[in-house]
Amino acid sequence: MDLRIFTEPQQGASYETLLTVAKATEDLGFDAFFRSDHYLSMGSSDGLPGPTDAWITLAGLARETKRIRLGTLMTAGTFRFPGVLAIQVAQVDRMSGGRVELGLGAGWFADEHRAYGIPFPAERFGRLEEQLAIVTGLWATEAGKTFSYKGQHYQLTDSPALPKPAQAKVPVLIGGHGARRTPRLAAQYADEFNIPFASIEDSERQFGRVRAATQATGRAADELVYSNALVVCVGKDDAEVARRAAAIGRDVDELKTNGLAGSPAEVVDKIGRYAAIGSSRIYLQVLDLGDLDHLELISSQVQSQLG
């Protein structure tokens, strides 16, 4: 089971804070550092000091880390044209020496689009499908050849399809709860399917849909990595769990029901139940980025028991 650190910087984090967490992620032996792609805080947070851009952040981290994978859950398809996104991700991949992964979603948070003047089209899933075709098509185009695409939403003519990523294939993550279109897109384009904030039962059901859709395309279902994203709140004892839950404004019982919370033994047990239904990677949503002792505890007493 791979454990990855997943952050939500729109809730309030500077680049310096994210760098500190990313370096701790690397030093403590976690597999990867991922971040959300949002420009507006959610809930009661004031979001200070303000948003950071996902791919600018990852470009900086690419130069200041050495081992960990870097990526997004999920890049919002509404924020960037697909040709520009392909260039950005390829450049950051080269800057990192081939450690980048692209999670790409349709975009959903209308308020942040209004706040920053970003168009928020009513029909976004079709745009996402075209974006996936374009980004992967640009990267797959042989050097010296060109890429063209004529879709309903995007058209590219004789693109040189440059630059190329450092990796032969940048892993693409697709995720969500949709029962029909999401599994179909994952089957066609994804290297990894991620389901966010889902129960074991719902995860098993969605993994089954994705596996069936993948097999229907002629791919082996096991070509994909199946993963979960879950909020994490671990403590050495009940008092520490309660303190960490309070720091992120959550209830302990709710966290135990909907996330990975409790003692290290409780969290290891629940991770094992996700592994039993086919999950091989978990993105730990860390909401208190100032609590590095939390990461150390997870590394020494949870990750160490997962093999």
mmCIF file of C-alpha atoms in Angstrom:
data_model
loop_
_atom_site.group_PDB
_atom_site.id
_atom_site.type_symbol
_atom_site.label_atom_id
_atom_site.label_comp_id
_atom_site.label_asym_id
_atom_site.label_seq_id
_atom_site.Cartn_x
_atom_site.Cartn_y
_atom_site.Cartn_z
ATOM 1 C CA MET A 1 0.000 0.000 0.000
ATOM 2 C CA ASP A 2 1.438 3.348 -1.083
ATOM 3 C CA LEU A 3 0.697 6.325 1.164
ATOM 4 C CA ARG A 4 0.736 9.759 -0.431
ATOM 5 C CA ILE A 5 0.319 13.158 1.201
ATOM 6 C CA PHE A 6 -2.520 15.235 -0.237
ATOM 7 C CA THR A 7 -2.897 18.913 0.661
ATOM 8 C CA GLU A 8 -5.629 21.540 0.205
ATOM 9 C CA PRO A 9 -3.651 24.813 -0.012
ATOM 10 C CA GLN A 10 -6.698 26.935 -0.889
ATOM 11 C CA GLN A 11 -7.664 26.634 2.781
ATOM 12 C CA GLY A 12 -4.621 28.735 3.669
ATOM 13 C CA ALA A 13 -0.993 27.923 2.852
ATOM 14 C CA SER A 14 1.963 29.773 1.412
ATOM 15 C CA TYR A 15 4.474 28.207 -0.953
ATOM 16 C CA GLU A 16 6.940 28.105 1.962
ATOM 17 C CA THR A 17 4.482 26.020 3.989
ATOM 18 C CA LEU A 18 3.907 23.652 1.095
ATOM 19 C CA LEU A 19 7.656 23.296 0.570
ATOM 20 C CA THR A 20 8.107 22.404 4.238
ATOM 21 C CA VAL A 21 5.399 19.742 4.003
ATOM 22 C CA ALA A 22 6.797 18.381 0.727
ATOM 23 C CA LYS A 23 10.279 18.052 2.204
ATOM 24 C CA ALA A 24 8.822 16.284 5.246
ATOM 25 C CA THR A 25 6.898 14.013 2.871
ATOM 26 C CA GLU A 26 10.179 13.069 1.215
ATOM 27 C CA ASP A 27 12.207 12.745 4.410
ATOM 28 C CA LEU A 28 9.589 10.569 6.110
ATOM 29 C CA GLY A 29 9.421 8.053 3.285
ATOM 30 C CA PHE A 30 6.009 8.794 1.801
ATOM 31 C CA ASP A 31 5.526 8.034 -1.874
ATOM 32 C CA ALA A 32 4.292 11.388 -3.175
ATOM 33 C CA PHE A 33 3.117 14.929 -2.502
ATOM 34 C CA PHE A 34 -0.116 15.960 -4.207
ATOM 35 C CA ARG A 35 -2.188 19.092 -3.972
ATOM 36 C CA SER A 36 -5.630 20.289 -4.982
ATOM 37 C CA ASP A 37 -6.182 22.820 -7.759
ATOM 38 C CA HIS A 38 -8.428 25.531 -6.319
ATOM 39 C CA TYR A 39 -8.345 29.315 -6.085
ATOM 40 C CA LEU A 40 -10.929 29.891 -3.341
ATOM 41 C CA SER A 41 -11.172 28.582 0.210
ATOM 42 C CA MET A 42 -14.142 26.511 1.297
ATOM 43 C CA GLY A 43 -16.132 26.532 4.505
ATOM 44 C CA SER A 44 -15.187 28.879 7.317
ATOM 45 C CA SER A 45 -11.513 29.293 6.384
ATOM 46 C CA ASP A 46 -10.396 32.797 5.387
ATOM 47 C CA GLY A 47 -7.855 31.243 3.019
ATOM 48 C CA LEU A 48 -5.040 33.536 4.123
ATOM 49 C CA PRO A 49 -2.480 34.278 2.769
ATOM 50 C CA GLY A 50 -4.370 33.497 -0.451
ATOM 51 C CA PRO A 51 -4.291 30.846 -3.163
ATOM 52 C CA THR A 52 -1.245 29.338 -4.800
ATOM 53 C CA ASP A 53 -1.346 28.013 -8.347
ATOM 54 C CA ALA A 54 -1.055 24.233 -8.518
ATOM 55 C CA TRP A 55 1.389 23.940 -11.397
ATOM 56 C CA ILE A 56 3.561 26.871 -10.334
ATOM 57 C CA THR A 57 3.785 25.236 -6.905
ATOM 58 C CA LEU A 58 4.727 21.869 -8.401
ATOM 59 C CA ALA A 59 7.339 23.503 -10.619
ATOM 60 C CA GLY A 60 9.015 24.943 -7.533
ATOM 61 C CA LEU A 61 8.807 21.645 -5.659
ATOM 62 C CA ALA A 62 10.196 19.818 -8.677
ATOM 63 C CA ARG A 63 13.473 21.686 -8.189
ATOM 64 C CA GLU A 64 13.554 21.389 -4.393
ATOM 65 C CA THR A 65 12.779 17.677 -3.955
ATOM 66 C CA LYS A 66 14.579 14.624 -5.292
ATOM 67 C CA ARG A 67 12.505 11.457 -4.896
ATOM 68 C CA ILE A 68 8.803 11.945 -4.309
ATOM 69 C CA ARG A 69 6.200 11.913 -7.059
ATOM 70 C CA LEU A 70 4.357 15.195 -7.584
ATOM 71 C CA GLY A 71 0.841 15.764 -8.871
ATOM 72 C CA THR A 72 -2.700 17.080 -8.619
ATOM 73 C CA LEU A 73 -6.003 15.784 -7.329
ATOM 74 C CA MET A 74 -7.455 17.101 -9.553
ATOM 75 C CA THR A 75 -6.360 19.775 -12.015
ATOM 76 C CA ALA A 76 -9.521 21.653 -12.993
ATOM 77 C CA GLY A 77 -10.217 21.344 -16.691
ATOM 78 C CA THR A 78 -11.871 24.763 -16.679
ATOM 79 C CA PHE A 79 -8.703 26.589 -15.616
ATOM 80 C CA ARG A 80 -6.391 25.929 -18.571
ATOM 81 C CA PHE A 81 -6.591 25.250 -22.276
ATOM 82 C CA PRO A 82 -5.521 21.643 -22.932
ATOM 83 C CA GLY A 83 -2.631 22.595 -25.208
ATOM 84 C CA VAL A 84 -1.251 24.955 -22.565
ATOM 85 C CA LEU A 85 -1.759 22.340 -19.845
ATOM 86 C CA ALA A 86 0.185 19.760 -21.874
ATOM 87 C CA ILE A 87 3.103 22.208 -22.126
ATOM 88 C CA GLN A 88 2.984 23.074 -18.409
ATOM 89 C CA VAL A 89 2.892 19.477 -17.208
ATOM 90 C CA ALA A 90 5.606 18.378 -19.637
ATOM 91 C CA GLN A 91 7.844 21.217 -18.472
ATOM 92 C CA VAL A 92 7.336 20.422 -14.778
ATOM 93 C CA ASP A 93 7.969 16.753 -15.528
ATOM 94 C CA ARG A 94 11.296 17.651 -17.093
ATOM 95 C CA MET A 95 12.110 19.978 -14.199
ATOM 96 C CA SER A 96 11.500 17.095 -11.776
ATOM 97 C CA GLY A 97 13.442 14.496 -13.723
ATOM 98 C CA GLY A 98 10.278 12.551 -14.552
ATOM 99 C CA ARG A 99 8.296 12.533 -11.299
ATOM 100 C CA VAL A 100 5.014 14.177 -12.306
ATOM 101 C CA GLU A 101 1.504 12.725 -12.476
ATOM 102 C CA LEU A 102 -1.561 14.500 -13.834
ATOM 103 C CA GLY A 103 -4.926 14.177 -12.161
ATOM 104 C CA LEU A 104 -7.459 15.858 -14.429
ATOM 105 C CA GLY A 105 -11.097 16.577 -13.656
ATOM 106 C CA ALA A 106 -13.941 18.597 -15.115
ATOM 107 C CA GLY A 107 -13.918 21.393 -12.504
ATOM 108 C CA TRP A 108 -16.888 21.905 -10.205
ATOM 109 C CA PHE A 109 -16.551 24.856 -7.798
ATOM 110 C CA ALA A 110 -18.606 27.630 -9.396
ATOM 111 C CA ASP A 111 -17.816 30.267 -6.747
ATOM 112 C CA GLU A 112 -14.089 30.302 -7.453
ATOM 113 C CA HIS A 113 -14.761 30.794 -11.154
ATOM 114 C CA ARG A 114 -16.935 33.811 -10.397
ATOM 115 C CA ALA A 115 -14.392 35.160 -7.913
ATOM 116 C CA TYR A 116 -11.534 35.135 -10.435
ATOM 117 C CA GLY A 117 -13.394 35.716 -13.692
ATOM 118 C CA ILE A 118 -12.925 32.188 -15.046
ATOM 119 C CA PRO A 119 -15.654 30.951 -17.415
ATOM 120 C CA PHE A 120 -17.727 28.145 -15.927
ATOM 121 C CA PRO A 121 -19.514 26.402 -18.816
ATOM 122 C CA ALA A 122 -22.612 24.382 -18.060
ATOM 123 C CA GLU A 123 -21.334 21.413 -20.027
ATOM 124 C CA ARG A 124 -17.947 20.397 -18.677
ATOM 125 C CA PHE A 125 -17.713 16.641 -19.046
ATOM 126 C CA GLY A 126 -17.493 16.779 -22.838
ATOM 127 C CA ARG A 127 -14.737 19.360 -22.507
ATOM 128 C CA LEU A 128 -12.879 17.063 -20.109
ATOM 129 C CA GLU A 129 -13.065 14.211 -22.597
ATOM 130 C CA GLU A 130 -11.601 16.396 -25.332
ATOM 131 C CA GLN A 131 -8.905 17.682 -22.977
ATOM 132 C CA LEU A 132 -7.815 14.142 -22.165
ATOM 133 C CA ALA A 133 -7.649 13.278 -25.850
ATOM 134 C CA ILE A 134 -5.592 16.402 -26.607
ATOM 135 C CA VAL A 135 -3.147 16.251 -23.695
ATOM 136 C CA THR A 136 -2.395 12.562 -24.150
ATOM 137 C CA GLY A 137 -2.362 12.954 -27.926
ATOM 138 C CA LEU A 138 0.177 15.768 -27.822
ATOM 139 C CA TRP A 139 2.492 13.787 -25.562
ATOM 140 C CA ALA A 140 2.179 10.637 -27.682
ATOM 141 C CA THR A 141 2.949 12.369 -30.993
ATOM 142 C CA GLU A 142 6.314 11.296 -32.348
ATOM 143 C CA ALA A 143 9.046 13.917 -32.471
ATOM 144 C CA GLY A 144 9.100 15.603 -35.858
ATOM 145 C CA LYS A 145 5.410 14.960 -36.508
ATOM 146 C CA THR A 146 2.418 17.194 -35.801
ATOM 147 C CA PHE A 147 -0.837 16.777 -33.934
ATOM 148 C CA SER A 148 -4.219 18.092 -35.043
ATOM 149 C CA TYR A 149 -7.578 17.767 -33.354
ATOM 150 C CA LYS A 150 -11.039 18.898 -34.327
ATOM 151 C CA GLY A 151 -13.546 18.698 -31.499
ATOM 152 C CA GLN A 152 -16.688 20.482 -30.464
ATOM 153 C CA HIS A 153 -14.880 22.557 -27.838
ATOM 154 C CA TYR A 154 -11.217 22.608 -28.922
ATOM 155 C CA GLN A 155 -9.406 22.609 -32.239
ATOM 156 C CA LEU A 156 -5.648 22.232 -32.761
ATOM 157 C CA THR A 157 -3.982 22.513 -36.166
ATOM 158 C CA ASP A 158 -0.517 21.160 -36.946
ATOM 159 C CA SER A 159 0.812 21.463 -33.392
ATOM 160 C CA PRO A 160 4.484 20.483 -33.110
ATOM 161 C CA ALA A 161 3.410 18.710 -29.911
ATOM 162 C CA LEU A 162 6.331 20.039 -27.913
ATOM 163 C CA PRO A 163 7.824 19.885 -25.367
ATOM 164 C CA LYS A 164 7.854 16.196 -24.484
ATOM 165 C CA PRO A 165 7.761 15.103 -20.831
ATOM 166 C CA ALA A 166 10.804 13.398 -19.346
ATOM 167 C CA GLN A 167 8.750 10.255 -18.771
ATOM 168 C CA ALA A 168 7.798 8.100 -21.736
ATOM 169 C CA LYS A 169 4.267 8.319 -20.348
ATOM 170 C CA VAL A 170 3.077 10.724 -17.674
ATOM 171 C CA PRO A 171 0.601 8.811 -15.481
ATOM 172 C CA VAL A 172 -2.933 10.176 -15.851
ATOM 173 C CA LEU A 173 -5.380 10.001 -12.943
ATOM 174 C CA ILE A 174 -9.129 10.161 -13.390
ATOM 175 C CA GLY A 175 -11.527 9.974 -10.484
ATOM 176 C CA GLY A 176 -15.010 10.459 -9.176
ATOM 177 C CA HIS A 177 -18.263 8.809 -8.219
ATOM 178 C CA GLY A 178 -20.102 8.861 -11.559
ATOM 179 C CA ALA A 179 -21.521 5.470 -12.453
ATOM 180 C CA ARG A 180 -21.332 5.584 -16.250
ATOM 181 C CA ARG A 181 -19.269 8.298 -17.935
ATOM 182 C CA THR A 182 -16.464 8.403 -15.368
ATOM 183 C CA PRO A 183 -15.644 4.667 -15.637
ATOM 184 C CA ARG A 184 -15.702 4.949 -19.422
ATOM 185 C CA LEU A 185 -13.208 7.833 -19.420
ATOM 186 C CA ALA A 186 -10.979 6.047 -16.910
ATOM 187 C CA ALA A 187 -11.005 2.921 -19.058
ATOM 188 C CA GLN A 188 -9.919 4.908 -22.102
ATOM 189 C CA TYR A 189 -7.359 7.319 -20.661
ATOM 190 C CA ALA A 190 -6.379 6.577 -17.070
ATOM 191 C CA ASP A 191 -3.358 4.911 -15.561
ATOM 192 C CA GLU A 192 -4.959 5.302 -12.138
ATOM 193 C CA PHE A 193 -8.535 5.576 -10.942
ATOM 194 C CA ASN A 194 -9.102 7.505 -7.717
ATOM 195 C CA ILE A 195 -12.287 7.732 -5.696
ATOM 196 C CA PRO A 196 -12.336 10.588 -3.177
ATOM 197 C CA PHE A 197 -13.869 10.420 0.284
ATOM 198 C CA ALA A 198 -15.812 7.202 -0.265
ATOM 199 C CA SER A 199 -16.733 4.340 2.035
ATOM 200 C CA ILE A 200 -15.272 0.885 1.551
ATOM 201 C CA GLU A 201 -18.593 -0.283 0.115
ATOM 202 C CA ASP A 202 -18.907 2.612 -2.338
ATOM 203 C CA SER A 203 -15.252 2.250 -3.341
ATOM 204 C CA GLU A 204 -15.681 -1.448 -4.073
ATOM 205 C CA ARG A 205 -18.755 -0.742 -6.188
ATOM 206 C CA GLN A 206 -17.029 2.001 -8.198
ATOM 207 C CA PHE A 207 -13.830 -0.002 -8.655
ATOM 208 C CA GLY A 208 -15.998 -2.786 -10.070
ATOM 209 C CA ARG A 209 -17.562 -0.411 -12.596
ATOM 210 C CA VAL A 210 -14.142 0.850 -13.683
ATOM 211 C CA ARG A 211 -12.741 -2.673 -13.973
ATOM 212 C CA ALA A 212 -15.685 -3.732 -16.127
ATOM 213 C CA ALA A 213 -15.395 -0.654 -18.343
ATOM 214 C CA THR A 214 -11.656 -1.206 -18.732
ATOM 215 C CA GLN A 215 -12.089 -4.829 -19.741
ATOM 216 C CA ALA A 216 -14.748 -3.783 -22.243
ATOM 217 C CA THR A 217 -12.131 -1.696 -24.075
ATOM 218 C CA GLY A 218 -9.796 -4.674 -24.340
ATOM 219 C CA ARG A 219 -7.435 -3.494 -21.610
ATOM 220 C CA ALA A 220 -6.707 -5.667 -18.615
ATOM 221 C CA ALA A 221 -8.450 -4.254 -15.552
ATOM 222 C CA ASP A 222 -5.231 -4.595 -13.565
ATOM 223 C CA GLU A 223 -3.464 -2.133 -15.876
ATOM 224 C CA LEU A 224 -4.965 0.590 -13.682
ATOM 225 C CA VAL A 225 -3.971 1.505 -10.150
ATOM 226 C CA TYR A 226 -7.049 1.816 -7.907
ATOM 227 C CA SER A 227 -6.770 4.385 -5.135
ATOM 228 C CA ASN A 228 -8.665 6.312 -2.467
ATOM 229 C CA ALA A 229 -8.371 9.813 -1.037
ATOM 230 C CA LEU A 230 -9.339 10.065 2.638
ATOM 231 C CA VAL A 231 -8.964 12.644 5.383
ATOM 232 C CA VAL A 232 -6.459 11.551 8.028
ATOM 233 C CA CYS A 233 -6.377 12.237 11.769
ATOM 234 C CA VAL A 234 -4.114 9.966 13.805
ATOM 235 C CA GLY A 235 -3.093 10.267 17.444
ATOM 236 C CA LYS A 236 -1.097 8.271 19.956
ATOM 237 C CA ASP A 237 -4.104 8.363 22.291
ATOM 238 C CA ASP A 238 -7.696 9.595 22.371
ATOM 239 C CA ALA A 239 -6.689 13.042 23.617
ATOM 240 C CA GLU A 240 -4.292 13.559 20.720
ATOM 241 C CA VAL A 241 -6.881 12.396 18.194
ATOM 242 C CA ALA A 242 -9.413 14.821 19.703
ATOM 243 C CA ARG A 243 -6.899 17.681 19.615
ATOM 244 C CA ARG A 244 -6.094 17.078 15.960
ATOM 245 C CA ALA A 245 -9.775 16.757 15.046
ATOM 246 C CA ALA A 246 -10.549 20.046 16.782
ATOM 247 C CA ALA A 247 -7.687 21.766 14.956
ATOM 248 C CA ILE A 248 -9.346 21.012 11.616
ATOM 249 C CA GLY A 249 -12.887 21.669 12.846
ATOM 250 C CA ARG A 250 -14.071 18.069 12.602
ATOM 251 C CA ASP A 251 -15.769 15.592 14.931
ATOM 252 C CA VAL A 252 -13.819 12.491 15.935
ATOM 253 C CA ASP A 253 -16.677 10.055 15.345
ATOM 254 C CA GLU A 254 -17.390 11.586 11.938
ATOM 255 C CA LEU A 255 -13.721 11.311 10.995
ATOM 256 C CA LYS A 256 -13.624 7.673 12.053
ATOM 257 C CA THR A 257 -16.688 6.974 9.915
ATOM 258 C CA ASN A 258 -15.662 8.917 6.833
ATOM 259 C CA GLY A 259 -11.867 8.944 6.971
ATOM 260 C CA LEU A 260 -8.800 7.406 8.551
ATOM 261 C CA ALA A 261 -8.897 8.460 12.177
ATOM 262 C CA GLY A 262 -7.991 7.115 15.571
ATOM 263 C CA SER A 263 -4.965 5.297 16.887
ATOM 264 C CA PRO A 264 -2.303 3.957 14.527
ATOM 265 C CA ALA A 265 -3.720 0.460 15.021
ATOM 266 C CA GLU A 266 -7.230 1.612 14.091
ATOM 267 C CA VAL A 267 -5.970 3.358 10.973
ATOM 268 C CA VAL A 268 -3.833 0.394 9.887
ATOM 269 C CA ASP A 269 -6.878 -1.863 10.291
ATOM 270 C CA LYS A 270 -9.077 0.393 8.161
ATOM 271 C CA ILE A 271 -6.420 0.749 5.478
ATOM 272 C CA GLY A 272 -6.307 -3.037 5.369
ATOM 273 C CA ARG A 273 -10.032 -3.111 4.640
ATOM 274 C CA TYR A 274 -9.545 -0.749 1.706
ATOM 275 C CA ALA A 275 -6.685 -2.932 0.464
ATOM 276 C CA ALA A 276 -8.958 -5.959 0.594
ATOM 277 C CA ILE A 277 -11.308 -4.437 -2.007
ATOM 278 C CA GLY A 278 -8.487 -3.577 -4.408
ATOM 279 C CA SER A 279 -7.110 -0.213 -3.322
ATOM 280 C CA SER A 280 -3.321 -0.122 -3.509
ATOM 281 C CA ARG A 281 -2.731 3.580 -2.875
ATOM 282 C CA ILE A 282 -4.210 6.068 -0.431
ATOM 283 C CA TYR A 283 -3.929 9.840 -0.591
ATOM 284 C CA LEU A 284 -3.947 11.100 2.985
ATOM 285 C CA GLN A 285 -5.761 14.452 3.054
ATOM 286 C CA VAL A 286 -3.728 16.456 5.575
ATOM 287 C CA LEU A 287 -5.620 19.584 6.602
ATOM 288 C CA ASP A 288 -3.360 20.992 9.341
ATOM 289 C CA LEU A 289 -0.171 21.717 7.420
ATOM 290 C CA GLY A 290 1.583 23.115 10.485
ATOM 291 C CA ASP A 291 1.440 19.795 12.369
ATOM 292 C CA LEU A 292 4.506 17.974 11.075
ATOM 293 C CA ASP A 293 4.443 15.695 14.137
ATOM 294 C CA HIS A 294 1.280 14.231 12.631
ATOM 295 C CA LEU A 295 3.197 13.190 9.505
ATOM 296 C CA GLU A 296 5.998 11.732 11.617
ATOM 297 C CA LEU A 297 3.505 9.645 13.610
ATOM 298 C CA ILE A 298 1.848 8.339 10.446
ATOM 299 C CA SER A 299 5.250 7.479 8.983
ATOM 300 C CA SER A 300 6.607 5.705 12.047
ATOM 301 C CA GLN A 301 3.496 3.942 13.301
ATOM 302 C CA VAL A 302 1.167 3.518 10.300
ATOM 303 C CA GLN A 303 3.269 3.383 7.156
ATOM 304 C CA SER A 304 5.835 1.188 8.858
ATOM 305 C CA GLN A 305 3.204 -1.506 9.410
ATOM 306 C CA LEU A 306 1.924 -1.625 5.834
ATOM 307 C CA GLY A 307 4.941 -3.320 4.259
#
